[in-house]
Short mmCIF file of C-alpha atoms in Angstrom, two decimals:
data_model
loop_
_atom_site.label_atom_id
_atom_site.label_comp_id
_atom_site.label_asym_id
_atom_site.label_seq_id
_atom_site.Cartn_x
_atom_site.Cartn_y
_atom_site.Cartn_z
CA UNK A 1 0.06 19.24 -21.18
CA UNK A 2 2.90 17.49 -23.29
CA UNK A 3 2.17 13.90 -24.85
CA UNK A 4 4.14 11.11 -26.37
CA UNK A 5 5.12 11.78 -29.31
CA UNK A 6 6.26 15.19 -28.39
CA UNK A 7 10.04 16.46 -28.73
CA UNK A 8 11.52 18.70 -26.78
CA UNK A 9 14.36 20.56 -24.83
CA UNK A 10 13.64 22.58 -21.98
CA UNK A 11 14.85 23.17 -18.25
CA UNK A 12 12.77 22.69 -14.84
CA UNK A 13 13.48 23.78 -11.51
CA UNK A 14 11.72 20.22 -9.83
CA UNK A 15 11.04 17.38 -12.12
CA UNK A 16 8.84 14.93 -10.40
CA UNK A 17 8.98 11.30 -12.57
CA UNK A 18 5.87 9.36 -11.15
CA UNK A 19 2.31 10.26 -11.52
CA UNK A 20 1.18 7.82 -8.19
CA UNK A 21 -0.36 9.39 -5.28
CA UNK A 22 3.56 10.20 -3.92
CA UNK A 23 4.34 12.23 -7.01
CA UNK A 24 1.17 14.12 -6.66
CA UNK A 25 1.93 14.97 -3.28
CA UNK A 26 5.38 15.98 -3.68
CA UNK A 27 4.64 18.38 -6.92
CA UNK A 28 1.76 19.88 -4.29
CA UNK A 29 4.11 20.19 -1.14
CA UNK A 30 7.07 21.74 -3.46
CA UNK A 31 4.81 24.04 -5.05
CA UNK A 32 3.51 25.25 -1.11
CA UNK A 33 7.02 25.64 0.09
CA UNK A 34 8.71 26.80 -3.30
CA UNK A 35 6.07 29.13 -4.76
CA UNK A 36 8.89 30.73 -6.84
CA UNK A 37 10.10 27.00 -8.94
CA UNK A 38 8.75 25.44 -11.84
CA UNK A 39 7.47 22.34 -11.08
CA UNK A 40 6.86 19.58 -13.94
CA UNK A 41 5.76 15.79 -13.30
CA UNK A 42 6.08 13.51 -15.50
CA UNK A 43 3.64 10.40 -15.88
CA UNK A 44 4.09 7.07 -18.36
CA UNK A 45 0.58 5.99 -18.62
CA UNK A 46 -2.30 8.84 -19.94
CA UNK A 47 -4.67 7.37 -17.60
CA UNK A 48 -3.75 6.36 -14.48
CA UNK A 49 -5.24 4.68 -11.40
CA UNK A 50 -6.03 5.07 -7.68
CA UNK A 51 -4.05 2.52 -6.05
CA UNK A 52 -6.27 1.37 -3.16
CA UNK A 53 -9.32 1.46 -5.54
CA UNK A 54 -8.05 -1.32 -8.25
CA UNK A 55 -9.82 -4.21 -6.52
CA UNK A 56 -13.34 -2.06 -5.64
CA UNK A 57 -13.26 -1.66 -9.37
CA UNK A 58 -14.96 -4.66 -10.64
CA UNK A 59 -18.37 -5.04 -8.19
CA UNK A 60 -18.13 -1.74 -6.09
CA UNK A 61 -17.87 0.77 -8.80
CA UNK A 62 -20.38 1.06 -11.39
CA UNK A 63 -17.80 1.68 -13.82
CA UNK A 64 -14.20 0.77 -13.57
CA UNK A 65 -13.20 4.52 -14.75
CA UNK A 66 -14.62 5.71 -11.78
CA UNK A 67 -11.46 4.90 -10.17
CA UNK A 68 -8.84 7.11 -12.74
CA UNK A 69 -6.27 9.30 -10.96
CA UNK A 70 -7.16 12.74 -11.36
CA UNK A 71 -4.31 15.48 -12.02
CA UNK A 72 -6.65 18.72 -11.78
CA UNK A 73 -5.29 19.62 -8.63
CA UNK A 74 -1.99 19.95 -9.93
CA UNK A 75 -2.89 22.13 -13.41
CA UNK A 76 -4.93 24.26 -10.71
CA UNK A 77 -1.37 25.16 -9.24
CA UNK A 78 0.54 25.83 -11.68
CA UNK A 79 2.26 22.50 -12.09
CA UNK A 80 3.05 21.66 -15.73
CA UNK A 81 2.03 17.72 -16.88
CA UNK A 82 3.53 15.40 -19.18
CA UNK A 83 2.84 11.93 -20.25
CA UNK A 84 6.21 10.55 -21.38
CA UNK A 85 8.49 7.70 -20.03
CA UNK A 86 12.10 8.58 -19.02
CA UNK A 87 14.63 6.31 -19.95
CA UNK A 88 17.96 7.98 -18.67
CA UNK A 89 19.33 10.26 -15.84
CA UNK A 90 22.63 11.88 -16.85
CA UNK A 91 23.48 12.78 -13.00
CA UNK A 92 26.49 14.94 -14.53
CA UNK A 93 24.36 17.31 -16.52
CA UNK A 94 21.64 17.06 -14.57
CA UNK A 95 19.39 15.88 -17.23
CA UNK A 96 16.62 13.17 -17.61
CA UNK A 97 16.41 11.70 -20.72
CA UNK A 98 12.71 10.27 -21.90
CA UNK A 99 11.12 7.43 -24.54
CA UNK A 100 10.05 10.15 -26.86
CA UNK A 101 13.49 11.66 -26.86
CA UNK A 102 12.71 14.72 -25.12
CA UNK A 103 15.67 15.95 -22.38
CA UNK A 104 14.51 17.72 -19.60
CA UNK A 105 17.00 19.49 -17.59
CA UNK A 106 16.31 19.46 -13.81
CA UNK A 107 17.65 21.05 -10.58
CA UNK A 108 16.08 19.11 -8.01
CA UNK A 109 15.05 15.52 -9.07
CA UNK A 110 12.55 13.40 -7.21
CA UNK A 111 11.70 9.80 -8.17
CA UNK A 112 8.71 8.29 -7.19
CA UNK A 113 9.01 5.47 -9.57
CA UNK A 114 6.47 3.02 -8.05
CA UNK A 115 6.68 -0.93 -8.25
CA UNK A 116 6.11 -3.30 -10.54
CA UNK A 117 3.82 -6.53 -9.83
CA UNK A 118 5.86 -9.67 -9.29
CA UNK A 119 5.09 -12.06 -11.62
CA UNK A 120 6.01 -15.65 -9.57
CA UNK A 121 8.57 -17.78 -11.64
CA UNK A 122 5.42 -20.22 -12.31
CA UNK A 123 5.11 -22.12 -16.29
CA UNK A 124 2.86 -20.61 -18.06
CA UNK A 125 2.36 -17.58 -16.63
CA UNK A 126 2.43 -15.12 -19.52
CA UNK A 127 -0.83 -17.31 -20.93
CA UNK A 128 -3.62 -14.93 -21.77
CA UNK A 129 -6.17 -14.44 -19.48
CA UNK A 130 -3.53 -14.41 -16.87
CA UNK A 131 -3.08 -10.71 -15.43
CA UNK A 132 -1.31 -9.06 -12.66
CA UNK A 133 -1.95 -5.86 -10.92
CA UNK A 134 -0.66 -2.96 -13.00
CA UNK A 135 -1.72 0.67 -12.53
CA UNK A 136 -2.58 1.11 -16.19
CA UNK A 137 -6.68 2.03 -16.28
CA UNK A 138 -7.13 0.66 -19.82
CA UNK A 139 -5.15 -3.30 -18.85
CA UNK A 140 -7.37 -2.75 -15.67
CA UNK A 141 -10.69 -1.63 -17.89
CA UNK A 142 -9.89 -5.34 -19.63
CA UNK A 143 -9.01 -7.16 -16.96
CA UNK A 144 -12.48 -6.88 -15.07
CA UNK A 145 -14.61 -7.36 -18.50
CA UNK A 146 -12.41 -10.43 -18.85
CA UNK A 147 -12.94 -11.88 -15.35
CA UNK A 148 -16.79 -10.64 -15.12
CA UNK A 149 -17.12 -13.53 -17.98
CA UNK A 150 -15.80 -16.59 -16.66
CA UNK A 151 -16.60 -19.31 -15.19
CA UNK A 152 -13.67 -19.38 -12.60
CA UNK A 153 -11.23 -17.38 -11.43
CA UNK A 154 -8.80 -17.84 -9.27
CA UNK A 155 -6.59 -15.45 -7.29
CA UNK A 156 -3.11 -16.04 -6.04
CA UNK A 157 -1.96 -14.81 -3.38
CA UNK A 158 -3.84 -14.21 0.28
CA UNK A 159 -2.37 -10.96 1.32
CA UNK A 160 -4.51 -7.74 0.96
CA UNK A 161 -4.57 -7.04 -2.64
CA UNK A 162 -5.90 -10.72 -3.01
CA UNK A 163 -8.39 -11.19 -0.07
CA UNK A 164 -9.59 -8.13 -1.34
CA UNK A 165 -10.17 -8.95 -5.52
CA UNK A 166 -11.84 -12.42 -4.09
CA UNK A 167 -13.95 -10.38 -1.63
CA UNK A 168 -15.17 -8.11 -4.65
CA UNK A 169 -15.13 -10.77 -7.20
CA UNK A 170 -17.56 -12.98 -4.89
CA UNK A 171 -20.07 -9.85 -5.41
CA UNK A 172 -20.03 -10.88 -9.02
CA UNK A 173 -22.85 -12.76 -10.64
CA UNK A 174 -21.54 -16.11 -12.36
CA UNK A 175 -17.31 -16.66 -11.27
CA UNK A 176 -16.40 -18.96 -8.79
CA UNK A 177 -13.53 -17.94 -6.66
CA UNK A 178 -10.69 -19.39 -5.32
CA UNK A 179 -8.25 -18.10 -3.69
CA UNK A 180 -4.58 -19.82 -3.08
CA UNK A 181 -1.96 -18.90 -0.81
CA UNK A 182 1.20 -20.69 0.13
CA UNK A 183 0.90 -19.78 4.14
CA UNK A 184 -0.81 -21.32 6.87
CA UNK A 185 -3.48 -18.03 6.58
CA UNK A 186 -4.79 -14.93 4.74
CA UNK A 187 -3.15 -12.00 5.43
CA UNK A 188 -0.68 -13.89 7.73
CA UNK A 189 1.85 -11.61 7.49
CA UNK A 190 0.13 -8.45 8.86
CA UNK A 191 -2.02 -10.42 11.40
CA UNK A 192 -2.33 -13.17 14.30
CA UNK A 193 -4.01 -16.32 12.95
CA UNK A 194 -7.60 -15.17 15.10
CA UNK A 195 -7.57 -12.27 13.34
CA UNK A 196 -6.53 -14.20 9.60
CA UNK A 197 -9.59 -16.65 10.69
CA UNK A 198 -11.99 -13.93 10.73
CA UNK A 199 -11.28 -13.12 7.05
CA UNK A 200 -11.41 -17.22 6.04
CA UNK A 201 -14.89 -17.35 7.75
CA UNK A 202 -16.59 -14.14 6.19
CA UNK A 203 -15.02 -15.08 2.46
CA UNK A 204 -15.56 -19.01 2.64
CA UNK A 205 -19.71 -17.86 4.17
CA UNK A 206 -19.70 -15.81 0.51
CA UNK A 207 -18.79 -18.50 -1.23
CA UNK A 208 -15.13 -18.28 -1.94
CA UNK A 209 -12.76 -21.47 -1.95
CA UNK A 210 -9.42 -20.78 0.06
CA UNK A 211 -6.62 -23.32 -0.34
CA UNK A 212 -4.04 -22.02 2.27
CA UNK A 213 -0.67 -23.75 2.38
CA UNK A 214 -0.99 -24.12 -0.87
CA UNK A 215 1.02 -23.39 -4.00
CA UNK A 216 0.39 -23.17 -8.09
CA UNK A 217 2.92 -24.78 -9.53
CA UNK A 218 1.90 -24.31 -13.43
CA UNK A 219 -0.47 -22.21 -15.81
CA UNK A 220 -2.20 -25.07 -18.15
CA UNK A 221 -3.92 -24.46 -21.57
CA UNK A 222 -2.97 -24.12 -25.30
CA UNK A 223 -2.29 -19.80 -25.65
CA UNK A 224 -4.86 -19.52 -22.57
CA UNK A 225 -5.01 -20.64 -19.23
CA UNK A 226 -7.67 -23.92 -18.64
CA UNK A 227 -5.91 -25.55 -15.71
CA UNK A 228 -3.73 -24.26 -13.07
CA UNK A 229 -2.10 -27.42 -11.02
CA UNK A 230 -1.20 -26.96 -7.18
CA UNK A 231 1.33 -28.31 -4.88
CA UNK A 232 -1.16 -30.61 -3.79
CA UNK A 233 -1.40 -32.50 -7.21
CA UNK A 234 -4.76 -31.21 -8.03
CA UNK A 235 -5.26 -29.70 -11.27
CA UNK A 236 -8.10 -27.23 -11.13
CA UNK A 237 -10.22 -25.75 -14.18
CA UNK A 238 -9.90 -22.03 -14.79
CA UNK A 239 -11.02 -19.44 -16.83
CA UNK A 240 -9.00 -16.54 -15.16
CA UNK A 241 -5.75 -16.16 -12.94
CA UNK A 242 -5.01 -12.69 -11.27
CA UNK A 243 -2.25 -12.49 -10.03
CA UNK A 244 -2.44 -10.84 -6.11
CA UNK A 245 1.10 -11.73 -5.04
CA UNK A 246 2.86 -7.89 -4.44
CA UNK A 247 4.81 -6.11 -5.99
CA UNK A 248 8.32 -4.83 -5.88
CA UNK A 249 10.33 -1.93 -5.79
CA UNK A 250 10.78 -0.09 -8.96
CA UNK A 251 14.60 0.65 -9.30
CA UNK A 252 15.72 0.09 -12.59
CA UNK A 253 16.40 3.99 -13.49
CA UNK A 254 17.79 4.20 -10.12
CA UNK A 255 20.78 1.50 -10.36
CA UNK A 256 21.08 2.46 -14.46
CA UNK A 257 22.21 6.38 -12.86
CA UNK A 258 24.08 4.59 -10.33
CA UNK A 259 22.29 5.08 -7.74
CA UNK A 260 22.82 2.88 -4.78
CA UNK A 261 20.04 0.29 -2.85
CA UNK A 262 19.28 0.03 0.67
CA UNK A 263 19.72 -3.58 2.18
CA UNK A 264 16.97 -4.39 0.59
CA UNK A 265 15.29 -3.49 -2.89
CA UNK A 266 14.60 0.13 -2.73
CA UNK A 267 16.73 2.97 -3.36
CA UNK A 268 18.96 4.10 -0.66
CA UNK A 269 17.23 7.10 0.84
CA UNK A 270 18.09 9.48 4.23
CA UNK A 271 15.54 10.53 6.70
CA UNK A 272 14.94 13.83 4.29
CA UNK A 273 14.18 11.11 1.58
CA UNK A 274 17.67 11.91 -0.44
CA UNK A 275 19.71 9.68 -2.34
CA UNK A 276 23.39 9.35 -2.63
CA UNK A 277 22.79 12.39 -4.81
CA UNK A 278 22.00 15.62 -3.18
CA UNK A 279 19.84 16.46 -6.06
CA UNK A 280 17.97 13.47 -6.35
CA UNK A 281 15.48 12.37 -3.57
CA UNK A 282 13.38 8.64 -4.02
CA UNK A 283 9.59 8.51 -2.72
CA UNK A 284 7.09 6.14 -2.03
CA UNK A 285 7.56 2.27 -3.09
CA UNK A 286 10.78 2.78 -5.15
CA UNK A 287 12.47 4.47 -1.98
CA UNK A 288 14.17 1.80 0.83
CA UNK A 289 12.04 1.33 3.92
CA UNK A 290 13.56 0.86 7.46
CA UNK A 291 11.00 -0.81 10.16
CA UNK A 292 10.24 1.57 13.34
CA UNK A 293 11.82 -0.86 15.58
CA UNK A 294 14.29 -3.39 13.84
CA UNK A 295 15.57 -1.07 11.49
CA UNK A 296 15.57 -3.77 9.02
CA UNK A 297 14.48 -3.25 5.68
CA UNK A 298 10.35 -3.37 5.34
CA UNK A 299 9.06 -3.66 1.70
CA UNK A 300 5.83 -2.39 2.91
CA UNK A 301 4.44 -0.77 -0.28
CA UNK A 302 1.38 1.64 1.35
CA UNK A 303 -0.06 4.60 -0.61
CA UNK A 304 0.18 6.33 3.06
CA UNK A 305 3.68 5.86 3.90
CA UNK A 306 4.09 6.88 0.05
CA UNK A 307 2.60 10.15 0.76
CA UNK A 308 4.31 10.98 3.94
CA UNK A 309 7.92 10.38 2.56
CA UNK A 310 6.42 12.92 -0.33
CA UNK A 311 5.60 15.50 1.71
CA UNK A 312 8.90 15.46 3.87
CA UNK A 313 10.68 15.32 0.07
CA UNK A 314 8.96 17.85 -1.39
CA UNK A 315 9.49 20.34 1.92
CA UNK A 316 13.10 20.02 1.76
CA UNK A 317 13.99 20.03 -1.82
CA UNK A 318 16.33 23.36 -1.52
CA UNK A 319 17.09 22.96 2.34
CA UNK A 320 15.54 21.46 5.25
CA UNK A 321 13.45 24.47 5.90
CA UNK A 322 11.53 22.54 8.68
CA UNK A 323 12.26 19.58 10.67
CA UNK A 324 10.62 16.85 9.13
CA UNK A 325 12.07 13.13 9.62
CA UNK A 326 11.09 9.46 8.37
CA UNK A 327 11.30 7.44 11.75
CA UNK A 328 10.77 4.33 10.21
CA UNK A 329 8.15 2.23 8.90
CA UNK A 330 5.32 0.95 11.16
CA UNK A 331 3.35 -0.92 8.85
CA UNK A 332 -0.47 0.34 9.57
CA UNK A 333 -3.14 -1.60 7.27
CA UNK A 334 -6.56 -1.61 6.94
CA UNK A 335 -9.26 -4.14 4.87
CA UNK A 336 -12.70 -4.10 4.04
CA UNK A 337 -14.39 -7.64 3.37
CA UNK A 338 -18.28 -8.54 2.84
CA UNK A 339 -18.73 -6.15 5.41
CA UNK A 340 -15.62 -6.66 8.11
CA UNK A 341 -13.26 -3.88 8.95
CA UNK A 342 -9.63 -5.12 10.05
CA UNK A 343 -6.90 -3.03 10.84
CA UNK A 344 -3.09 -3.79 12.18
CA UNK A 345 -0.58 -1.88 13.01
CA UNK A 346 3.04 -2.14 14.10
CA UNK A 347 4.01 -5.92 15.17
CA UNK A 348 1.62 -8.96 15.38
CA UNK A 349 2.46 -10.99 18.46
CA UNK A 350 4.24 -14.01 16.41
CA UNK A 351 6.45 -11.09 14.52
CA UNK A 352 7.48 -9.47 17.44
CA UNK A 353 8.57 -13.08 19.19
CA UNK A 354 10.13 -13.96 15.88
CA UNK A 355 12.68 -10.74 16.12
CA UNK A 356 13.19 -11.74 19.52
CA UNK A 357 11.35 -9.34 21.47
CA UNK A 358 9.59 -10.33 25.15
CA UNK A 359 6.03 -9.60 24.36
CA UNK A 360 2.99 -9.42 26.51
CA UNK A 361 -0.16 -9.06 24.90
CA UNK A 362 -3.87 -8.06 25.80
CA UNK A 363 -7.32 -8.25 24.27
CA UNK A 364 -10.88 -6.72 24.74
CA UNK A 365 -14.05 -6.91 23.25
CA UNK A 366 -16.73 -4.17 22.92
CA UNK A 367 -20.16 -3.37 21.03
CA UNK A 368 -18.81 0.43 19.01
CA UNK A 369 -22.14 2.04 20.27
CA UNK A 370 -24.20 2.39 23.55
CA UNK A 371 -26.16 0.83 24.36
CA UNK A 372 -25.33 -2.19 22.19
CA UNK A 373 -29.19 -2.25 20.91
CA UNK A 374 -28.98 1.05 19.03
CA UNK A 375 -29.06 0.92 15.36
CA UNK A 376 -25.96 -0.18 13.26
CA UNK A 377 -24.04 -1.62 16.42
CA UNK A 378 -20.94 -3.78 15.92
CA UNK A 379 -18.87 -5.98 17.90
CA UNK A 380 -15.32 -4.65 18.05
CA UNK A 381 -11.92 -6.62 19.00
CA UNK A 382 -8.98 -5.51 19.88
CA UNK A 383 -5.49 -7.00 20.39
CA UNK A 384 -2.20 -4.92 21.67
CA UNK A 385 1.18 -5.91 21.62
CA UNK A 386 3.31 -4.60 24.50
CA UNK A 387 7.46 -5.68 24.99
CA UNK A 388 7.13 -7.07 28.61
CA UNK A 389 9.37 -4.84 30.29
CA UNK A 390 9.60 -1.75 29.26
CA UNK A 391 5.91 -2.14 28.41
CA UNK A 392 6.40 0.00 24.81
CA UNK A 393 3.61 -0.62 22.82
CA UNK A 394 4.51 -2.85 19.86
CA UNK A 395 1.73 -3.23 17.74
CA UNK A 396 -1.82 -3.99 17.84
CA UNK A 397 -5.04 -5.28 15.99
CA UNK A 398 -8.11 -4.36 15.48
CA UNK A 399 -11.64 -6.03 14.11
CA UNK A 400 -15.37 -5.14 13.49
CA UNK A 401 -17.37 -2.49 11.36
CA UNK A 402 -16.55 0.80 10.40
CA UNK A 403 -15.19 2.56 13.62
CA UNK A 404 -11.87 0.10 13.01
CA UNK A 405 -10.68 2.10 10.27
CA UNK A 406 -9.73 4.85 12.38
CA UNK A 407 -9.53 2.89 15.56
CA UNK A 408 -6.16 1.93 13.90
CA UNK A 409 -4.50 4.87 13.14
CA UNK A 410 -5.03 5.88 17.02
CA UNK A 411 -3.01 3.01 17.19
CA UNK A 412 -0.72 3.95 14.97
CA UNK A 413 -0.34 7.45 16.06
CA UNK A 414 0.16 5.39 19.99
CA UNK A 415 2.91 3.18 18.64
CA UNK A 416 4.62 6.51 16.67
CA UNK A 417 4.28 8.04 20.39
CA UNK A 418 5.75 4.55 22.02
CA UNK A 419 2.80 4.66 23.82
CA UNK A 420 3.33 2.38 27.36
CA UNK A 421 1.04 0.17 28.64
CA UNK A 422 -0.02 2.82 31.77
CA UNK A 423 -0.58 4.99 29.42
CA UNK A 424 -3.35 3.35 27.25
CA UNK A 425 -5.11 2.42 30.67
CA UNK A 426 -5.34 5.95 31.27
CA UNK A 427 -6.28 7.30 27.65
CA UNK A 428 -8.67 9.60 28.07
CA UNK A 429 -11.27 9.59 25.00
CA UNK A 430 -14.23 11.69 23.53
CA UNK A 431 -17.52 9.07 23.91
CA UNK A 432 -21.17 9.02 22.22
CA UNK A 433 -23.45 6.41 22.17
CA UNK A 434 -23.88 6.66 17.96
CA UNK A 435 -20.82 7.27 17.76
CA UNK A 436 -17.99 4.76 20.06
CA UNK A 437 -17.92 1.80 23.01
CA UNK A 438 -19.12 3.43 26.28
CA UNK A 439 -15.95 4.94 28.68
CA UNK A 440 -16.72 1.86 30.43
CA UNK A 441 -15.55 -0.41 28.23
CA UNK A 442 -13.67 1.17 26.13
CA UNK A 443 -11.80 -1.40 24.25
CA UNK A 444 -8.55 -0.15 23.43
CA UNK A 445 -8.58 0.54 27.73
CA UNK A 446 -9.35 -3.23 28.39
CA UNK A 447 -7.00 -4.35 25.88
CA UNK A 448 -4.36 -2.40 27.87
CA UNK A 449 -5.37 -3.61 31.13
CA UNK A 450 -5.67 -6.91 30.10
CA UNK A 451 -1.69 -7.09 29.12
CA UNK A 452 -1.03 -5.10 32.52
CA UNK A 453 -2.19 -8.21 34.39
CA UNK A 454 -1.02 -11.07 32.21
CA UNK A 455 2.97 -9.37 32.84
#
C-alpha cells in the first residue's frame, strides 16, 4: 500500500478518492462487475473511522480504536490502497493530481469525497478544547481523553449525532452534560414532537441538561474555552464544547474541476450517480440528494444512502449493465438512547403539512412479544403518515426496544413500495411470541387502521 510521502506516476482503470463506507463499497461492487480493471482507492487519513460508531466511542467501546475502518476486505480483492490527498482533477487528461505530488491517471473516476463538519459562525470557536466531528481516529482518540476529564461538557446541536454523544457521554463517570439546540425539540427535524419528547425524558432521567430553543452565541476563555454564553443571556461554565451540528457536503475538488452542483450543495449527479462528466460519478455525502417525493434537494448525509448510491456507481462504471436507479431520498433514521430505540422514515406529519401535502395519520401501541409478561418485553409505538386521498404512505415513526430498528426499514421498504393505507391493514407478517407483537395487534396493522378511520 502507497503512503504519503510517496511519488509516483502510474495509470488505473477506476480510481476511487474516499476511503468512507461509500468508497469501500464502490471499489467492492466495481471489482464484482469488472473483474478484468484495476481498481485503486485512495484515502487522506491512515486511520480512518466508522461513521455511525464515533459517538459509541467514548462509554460503549472499551477502547476508542475499536471503532477504526478496516480496509482488509479490499487488499483481499485485489484492490490496490493508498493514503494520499488529491488536490487536482485535470478532466482533459484524465488525471488526478495528489498532496504528495503523485499523478494518477484514471479511466473511470468516482468521488466519494465525504463532508466536512460545519463549524457555526460562533466567536471563539477555534478555542482549544472545542472539537467537531471529524473522521480522523487519532483527533477522535483525543477528543474523548479530553472530554472523559472535565468537569462539563456541553454539546451543540440536538439532532442525532448530538443526542447521541450526550446519551454516551452521560455513561461517563464525572462530566456534566448539556446539551443546546436552537429548535423547539431534539431531533425535531426527523420526528413529531411525541416522539422528540421521548428522547428529552430518557436523557434529562440520566442526568443530562437540555436547553431547547436555545442558541450559543460565543466561546469564552483565554486560548481555551471556560464559558460559553447563550441566547438567553446566561453564561455557562465549561470545560468542553463538541460540536454536534452536521456537516456539509464536501465539494471543493468538485467545483475546482468544474464540476457543476445540484440546487443544493452536492455535486450534480444522474440516477446512475454520474456527473456532468461521463467519466466521473459522485457518491455518498458529496453527491446531490433529491427527496422521494418533493424532489427538492435533501442534505441527508446517511452512511446507508451512501452505500446504495455506491453500489449503483460502481455497477455501471463502463455501461449500465443492469438497471439500477436512485429514486430519491427517503430519509430512514434510527437512534439508540439509555436504552430507547427510535426510528423514522419518510415524512413526519408537520413536514409533510409544511410541503403542502393533505395528510392523515394513525397510531398504535403494542408490547414486541406475547404474551407481554415474557422476558425482555417492550412497549412499541408506532405512527404512519398517509396523504389523505390517495392514501400513499408518507412516512412513519417508530419507538421502543430493539425490534424498532428493523421495524423501520419495513417501513422504509413500504414507503419505497408507496405502500397504501389498504395495504398495510392487510400486511400479512411472520409472528412469535420471543420474537414480535401478536397478529392481533400487530402495530404497524393498527397504525394503518387507525388512519383508515380518522379519513
Amino acid at each position: 500500500m502507497m503512503r504519503k510521502g510517496d511519488t509516483m506516476k502510474r495509470d488505473t482503470d477506476v480510481l476511487i478518492i474516499g476511503g468512507g463506507p461509500a468508497g469501500i463499497v464502490c471499489a467492492l461492487t466495481a471489482r464484482w462487475n469488472y473483474p478484468e480493471k484495476k481498481i485503486l482507492l485512495m484515502r487522506d487519513v491512515e486511520r480512518g473511522v466508522i461513521p455511525c460508531g464515533i459517538p459509541y466511542m467514548i462509554a460503549s467501546l472499551e477502547k476508542p480504536e475499536q471503532n477504526a475502518m478496516s480496509y482488509m476486505s479490499l487488499e483481499k480483492q485485489n484492490i490496490e490502497l493508498v493514503v494520499d490527498r488529491a488536490v487536482k482533477i485535470d478532466r482533459r487528461n484524465r488525471i488526478v493530481h495528489t498532496e504528495s505530488g503523485n499523478d494518477y491517471r484514471y479511466e473511470k473516476l468516482v468521488l466519494a469525497l465525504g463532508s466536512n463538519p460545519i463549524l457555526p459562525p460562533i466567536p471563539g470557536i477555534d478555542k482549544k478544547g472545542v472539537y467537531s466531528i471529524r473522521k480522523d481516529l487519532n483527533y477522535l482518540k483525543d477528543m474523548v481523553e479530553y472530554a472523559r476529564g472535565c468537569k462539563r461538557v456541553l454539546v451543540l446541536g440536538g439532532g442525532f449525532i448530538g443526542v447521541e454523544l450526550a446519551d454516551e457521554l452521560s455513561k461517563v463517570k464525572g462530566p456534566e452534560v448539556i446539551v443546546v439546540e436552537m429548535l423547539p425539540h431534539l431531533l425535531a427535524n426527523s420526528f413529531d414532537p411525541e416522539f422528540s419528547e421521548l428522547v428529552e425524558e430518557k436523557l434529562s432521567s440520566q442526568g443530562v441538561k437540555i436547553l431547547t430553543g436555545t442558541r450559543a452565541e460565543e466561546v469564552m476563555g483565554d486560548e481555551r474555552v471556560r464559558k460559553v454564553r447563550l441566547s438567553t443571556g446566561e453564561e455557562i461554565d465549561v470545560d468542553c464544547v463538541i460540536l454536534g451540528v452536521g456537516a456539509s457536503p464536501n465539494t471543493k475538488l468538485a467545483l475546482d474541476a468544474g464540476l457543476e452542483l445540484g440546487k443544493g450543495k452536492g455535486i450534480w449527479v444522474d440516477e446512475y450517480m454520474r456527473t456532468i462528466d461521463p467519466d466521473i460519478f459522485a457518491i455518498g455525502d458529496c453527491a446531490g440528494k433529491r427527496d422521494f417525493f418533493t424532489r427538492k434537494d435533501a442534505p441527508v448525509l446517511l452512511a446507508s444512502i451512501a452505500t446504495a448510491e455506491a453500489r449503483i456507481a460502481g455497477a455501471n462504471l463502463y455501461k449500465l449493465k443492469v438497471l439500477r436507479e436512485s429514486k430519491g431520498t427517503i430519509g430512514i433514521f434510527s437512534t439508540y438512547v439509555g436504552g430507547l430505540v427510535l426510528g423514522s422514515a419518510g415524512l413526519t406529519e408537520n413536514t409533510a403539512k409544511r410541503e403542502g401535502f393533505d395528510v392523515v395519520s394513525g397510531k398504535a401501541e403494542a408490547v414486541d412479544k406475547h404474551p407481554s409478561v415474557l422476558p425482555g418485553a417492550h412497549k412499541v409505538l408506532v405512527k404512519l403518515v398517509f396523504s389523505k386521498e390517495g392514501q400513499a404512505l408518507l412516512g412513519g415513526q417508530v419507538a421502543g426496544g430493539m425490534s424498532c430498528g428493523e421495524l423501520i426499514n419495513a417501513i422504509g421498504i413500504a414507503i419505497q413500495r408507496r405502500f397504501t393505507i389498504t395495504e398495510l391493514e392487510t400486511f400479512q407478517m411472520a409472528t412469535h411470541p420471543y420474537l414480535t407483537p401478536p397478529p392481533t395487534m400487530y402495530p404497524l396493522v393498527l397504525a394503518a387502521q387507525n388512519a383508515a378511520r380518522s379519513r
